[in-house]
Short mmCIF file of C-alpha atoms and ligand atoms in Angstrom, two decimals:
data_model
loop_
_atom_site.label_atom_id
_atom_site.label_comp_id
_atom_site.label_asym_id
_atom_site.label_seq_id
_atom_site.Cartn_x
_atom_site.Cartn_y
_atom_site.Cartn_z
CA MET A 1 -68.03 -52.39 -55.08
CA ILE A 2 -67.65 -49.22 -52.94
CA SER A 3 -70.31 -46.64 -53.80
CA ASN A 4 -69.43 -42.66 -54.12
CA SER A 5 -70.95 -41.77 -51.06
CA THR A 6 -69.03 -44.22 -48.76
CA ALA A 7 -65.57 -43.93 -50.85
CA ILE A 8 -62.73 -42.46 -48.74
CA PRO A 9 -62.05 -38.77 -49.96
CA HIS A 10 -58.97 -38.44 -52.17
CA PRO A 11 -56.18 -36.43 -50.13
CA VAL A 12 -55.09 -33.35 -51.95
CA ALA A 13 -53.11 -30.14 -51.15
CA VAL A 14 -54.01 -26.78 -52.94
CA MET A 15 -51.34 -24.39 -53.77
CA VAL A 16 -51.93 -20.79 -53.77
CA SER A 17 -50.56 -17.42 -54.32
CA GLY A 18 -53.55 -14.97 -54.28
CA THR A 19 -57.14 -14.53 -53.08
CA GLY A 20 -57.95 -18.16 -52.73
CA ARG A 21 -61.46 -18.24 -54.18
CA HIS A 22 -60.93 -21.74 -55.60
CA LEU A 23 -59.43 -22.99 -52.33
CA ASP A 24 -62.67 -21.82 -50.68
CA HIS A 25 -64.83 -23.20 -53.33
CA LEU A 26 -62.90 -26.65 -53.30
CA ALA A 27 -63.24 -26.66 -49.62
CA THR A 28 -66.80 -26.08 -49.73
CA LEU A 29 -67.64 -28.68 -52.22
CA ALA A 30 -65.50 -31.25 -50.19
CA ALA A 31 -67.47 -30.36 -46.80
CA SER A 32 -70.76 -30.82 -48.68
CA GLY A 33 -69.55 -34.23 -50.31
CA GLU A 34 -70.26 -32.82 -53.66
CA LEU A 35 -66.53 -33.44 -54.33
CA PRO A 36 -64.70 -36.48 -52.88
CA ILE A 37 -61.54 -34.70 -51.65
CA ASP A 38 -59.93 -34.19 -48.49
CA VAL A 39 -58.18 -30.88 -48.44
CA ARG A 40 -55.03 -31.93 -46.19
CA LEU A 41 -52.77 -28.97 -46.66
CA CYS A 42 -52.54 -25.67 -48.40
CA LEU A 43 -49.03 -24.69 -49.53
CA SER A 44 -48.71 -20.89 -50.31
CA THR A 45 -45.87 -18.76 -51.81
CA ARG A 46 -46.47 -16.03 -49.09
CA SER A 47 -47.75 -15.79 -45.48
CA ASP A 48 -49.73 -12.54 -46.01
CA ILE A 49 -52.22 -13.40 -48.79
CA GLY A 50 -56.26 -13.71 -48.48
CA ALA A 51 -56.33 -17.32 -49.31
CA LEU A 52 -54.58 -18.25 -45.83
CA GLN A 53 -57.71 -16.74 -44.32
CA HIS A 54 -59.85 -19.25 -46.14
CA ALA A 55 -57.30 -22.16 -44.89
CA LYS A 56 -57.85 -21.04 -41.58
CA ARG A 57 -61.61 -20.74 -41.69
CA TRP A 58 -61.64 -24.44 -43.03
CA ASN A 59 -58.91 -25.69 -40.70
CA ILE A 60 -56.47 -26.58 -43.34
CA PRO A 61 -52.80 -26.85 -42.14
CA VAL A 62 -50.89 -24.16 -43.96
CA GLN A 63 -47.05 -24.12 -44.99
CA VAL A 64 -45.05 -21.63 -46.84
CA PRO A 65 -41.95 -23.36 -48.02
CA ASP A 66 -39.15 -20.96 -49.12
CA GLU A 67 -41.14 -17.68 -48.61
CA ALA A 68 -37.79 -15.67 -49.17
CA ARG A 69 -37.36 -17.42 -52.64
CA GLU A 70 -33.95 -18.25 -51.96
CA LEU A 71 -34.03 -21.87 -53.47
CA SER A 72 -33.29 -23.24 -56.89
CA PRO A 73 -36.49 -24.37 -58.56
CA GLU A 74 -35.26 -28.15 -58.10
CA ALA A 75 -34.68 -27.49 -54.27
CA TYR A 76 -37.92 -25.81 -53.98
CA SER A 77 -39.76 -28.85 -55.66
CA ASP A 78 -37.94 -31.22 -53.30
CA LEU A 79 -39.40 -29.23 -50.42
CA VAL A 80 -42.81 -29.09 -51.67
CA PHE A 81 -43.13 -32.69 -52.74
CA SER A 82 -41.69 -34.14 -49.58
CA ALA A 83 -44.34 -32.11 -47.67
CA LEU A 84 -46.93 -33.69 -49.64
CA GLU A 85 -45.73 -37.23 -49.38
CA GLN A 86 -45.37 -36.79 -45.75
CA ALA A 87 -48.93 -35.43 -45.53
CA GLY A 88 -50.05 -38.55 -47.59
CA VAL A 89 -51.26 -36.10 -50.41
CA LYS A 90 -52.19 -38.02 -53.76
CA THR A 91 -52.93 -35.02 -55.80
CA LEU A 92 -51.62 -31.46 -55.98
CA ILE A 93 -54.24 -28.45 -57.20
CA LEU A 94 -52.59 -25.40 -58.42
CA ALA A 95 -55.04 -22.80 -57.75
CA GLY A 96 -53.78 -19.17 -58.63
CA PHE A 97 -50.32 -20.25 -57.90
CA LEU A 98 -47.38 -18.27 -59.39
CA ARG A 99 -44.03 -19.83 -59.12
CA PHE A 100 -42.37 -22.34 -61.38
CA LEU A 101 -42.51 -25.72 -59.83
CA PRO A 102 -40.65 -28.58 -61.54
CA ILE A 103 -42.64 -31.91 -61.32
CA PRO A 104 -40.71 -35.02 -60.40
CA ASP A 105 -41.45 -38.04 -62.54
CA ALA A 106 -43.68 -39.74 -59.85
CA TRP A 107 -46.04 -36.74 -59.69
CA GLN A 108 -46.61 -36.56 -63.50
CA ASN A 109 -50.31 -36.55 -63.99
CA ARG A 110 -50.92 -35.73 -60.33
CA VAL A 111 -50.45 -32.07 -60.42
CA LEU A 112 -53.28 -29.97 -61.89
CA ASN A 113 -53.61 -26.32 -62.76
CA ILE A 114 -56.12 -23.88 -63.85
CA HIS A 115 -55.52 -20.76 -66.18
CA PRO A 116 -57.92 -18.08 -67.10
CA SER A 117 -57.49 -18.56 -70.92
CA LEU A 118 -58.03 -20.78 -73.54
CA LEU A 119 -54.58 -22.47 -73.96
CA PRO A 120 -52.39 -22.55 -75.51
CA ALA A 121 -53.49 -18.81 -76.22
CA PHE A 122 -52.21 -16.37 -73.84
CA GLY A 123 -50.36 -18.88 -71.53
CA GLY A 124 -46.84 -19.15 -70.56
CA ALA A 125 -44.53 -16.97 -68.34
CA GLY A 126 -45.99 -13.49 -67.72
CA TYR A 127 -49.42 -14.38 -68.35
CA TYR A 128 -51.36 -14.65 -65.00
CA GLY A 129 -54.34 -12.95 -63.66
CA HIS A 130 -55.38 -9.59 -65.19
CA ARG A 131 -52.35 -9.71 -67.58
CA VAL A 132 -54.41 -12.37 -69.32
CA HIS A 133 -57.45 -10.46 -69.71
CA ASP A 134 -55.78 -7.29 -70.84
CA ALA A 135 -54.09 -9.38 -73.57
CA VAL A 136 -57.31 -11.11 -74.57
CA LEU A 137 -59.04 -7.49 -75.00
CA LYS A 138 -56.04 -5.96 -76.56
CA ARG A 139 -55.97 -8.63 -79.36
CA GLY A 140 -59.79 -8.14 -79.82
CA CYS A 141 -60.70 -11.92 -79.27
CA LYS A 142 -64.45 -12.48 -79.26
CA VAL A 143 -64.22 -15.51 -76.96
CA SER A 144 -62.24 -16.32 -73.79
CA GLY A 145 -62.48 -19.02 -71.14
CA CYS A 146 -60.41 -20.98 -68.98
CA THR A 147 -58.30 -24.26 -69.07
CA VAL A 148 -57.55 -26.85 -66.44
CA HIS A 149 -54.54 -29.13 -67.43
CA TYR A 150 -52.13 -31.37 -65.99
CA VAL A 151 -48.69 -29.70 -65.15
CA ASP A 152 -45.48 -30.66 -66.79
CA ASN A 153 -42.34 -29.04 -66.75
CA VAL A 154 -43.28 -26.06 -69.25
CA PHE A 155 -45.30 -23.38 -68.15
CA ASP A 156 -49.11 -23.72 -68.99
CA HIS A 157 -48.29 -26.70 -71.39
CA GLY A 158 -49.41 -30.12 -70.02
CA PRO A 159 -52.38 -32.14 -71.35
CA ILE A 160 -55.68 -30.41 -71.19
CA LEU A 161 -58.52 -31.93 -68.97
CA VAL A 162 -61.37 -29.33 -69.21
CA GLN A 163 -61.79 -26.18 -70.97
CA ARG A 164 -64.99 -23.84 -70.88
CA THR A 165 -65.68 -20.71 -73.02
CA CYS A 166 -67.53 -17.53 -72.48
CA PRO A 167 -67.94 -14.51 -74.66
CA VAL A 168 -65.85 -11.26 -74.76
CA LEU A 169 -68.36 -8.27 -74.92
CA ASP A 170 -67.61 -5.05 -76.89
CA ASP A 171 -67.64 -2.99 -73.54
CA ASP A 172 -65.56 -5.27 -71.32
CA ASP A 173 -62.79 -4.34 -69.20
CA ALA A 174 -60.21 -6.76 -67.75
CA ASP A 175 -62.35 -7.06 -64.42
CA ARG A 176 -65.49 -7.59 -66.09
CA LEU A 177 -63.95 -10.09 -68.38
CA ALA A 178 -62.13 -11.91 -65.35
CA ASN A 179 -65.13 -12.24 -63.54
CA ARG A 180 -67.08 -13.91 -66.12
CA VAL A 181 -64.17 -16.08 -66.73
CA PHE A 182 -63.91 -16.90 -63.16
CA LEU A 183 -67.59 -18.17 -63.24
CA GLU A 184 -66.54 -20.93 -65.79
CA GLU A 185 -63.29 -21.65 -63.74
CA LEU A 186 -65.72 -22.58 -60.72
CA ILE A 187 -67.41 -25.11 -62.91
CA ALA A 188 -64.21 -26.17 -64.72
CA TYR A 189 -62.09 -27.18 -61.66
CA PRO A 190 -64.55 -29.50 -60.01
CA GLU A 191 -65.26 -31.02 -63.43
CA ALA A 192 -61.62 -31.64 -64.14
CA LEU A 193 -61.08 -33.12 -60.57
CA ARG A 194 -63.81 -35.59 -61.12
CA GLN A 195 -62.27 -36.69 -64.21
CA HIS A 196 -58.85 -36.91 -62.87
CA LEU A 197 -60.40 -38.70 -59.55
CA SER A 198 -62.22 -41.35 -62.03
CA VAL A 199 -58.94 -42.08 -63.82
CA GLN A 200 -57.12 -42.49 -60.28
CA ALA A 201 -59.93 -44.84 -59.23
CA SER A 202 -59.68 -46.97 -62.50
CA GLY A 203 -55.80 -46.96 -62.41
C1 GAR B 1 -57.96 -17.76 -61.28
O1 GAR B 1 -58.46 -16.63 -62.11
C2 GAR B 1 -56.89 -18.39 -61.82
O2 GAR B 1 -57.32 -18.96 -63.15
C3 GAR B 1 -55.63 -17.57 -62.05
O3 GAR B 1 -55.71 -17.06 -60.60
C4 GAR B 1 -56.90 -16.68 -60.36
C5 GAR B 1 -56.75 -17.35 -58.99
O4 GAR B 1 -57.92 -16.88 -58.12
N1 GAR B 1 -54.37 -18.19 -62.22
C6 GAR B 1 -53.45 -17.70 -63.14
O5 GAR B 1 -53.23 -16.86 -63.61
C7 GAR B 1 -52.27 -18.82 -63.34
N2 GAR B 1 -51.42 -18.77 -64.45
P1 GAR B 1 -58.09 -17.14 -56.60
O6 GAR B 1 -56.70 -17.05 -55.65
O7 GAR B 1 -58.79 -16.33 -55.84
O8 GAR B 1 -58.52 -18.83 -56.41
#
């Protein structure tokens, strides 16, 4: 039996549209050996976002498929998943990624997403980043949190792997709440990936 310390890291790609704090955190955990993943590729929706600085610092190759957004969702999906197959990637991690991506059958339960609310509340098209936290505050929620789930072909909908909660405080604004939720996200994503990897290893 192979122990965790000698296991070959699982090849992943991280897909981004924003500042890339998750990309940086996952690359840090990979480098320290705390998470047995090999971040082989960063796919981005744009070539001018903060996340790409993190990719550069970690020497992760970057691709920006269809930056002009000219392709249909299906053609975009073909481009993305053929890049992943070519790079030998086994799992795709969406981390602040904001574009609809149809998932081919062969990739069901191999694409993970993190969302900054307790799904199914405050999910779906139009709910991302601060829009989520604004809506949570407006509704008067007393608890919020984050969700890591497998991605299916409906926005923010697939089977849930991990949820973590945090309180919503009376004097919160969207920034303060986003920061509190993000601290939970930093725990939730590695936890969900460990779960996913153990399923992969046993399958
Ligand atoms: C995270 O808070 C993540 O939950 C959210 O974007 C942020 C990405 O931060 N994702 C969504 O809103 C997706 N619907 P990062 O780019 O700094 O990693």
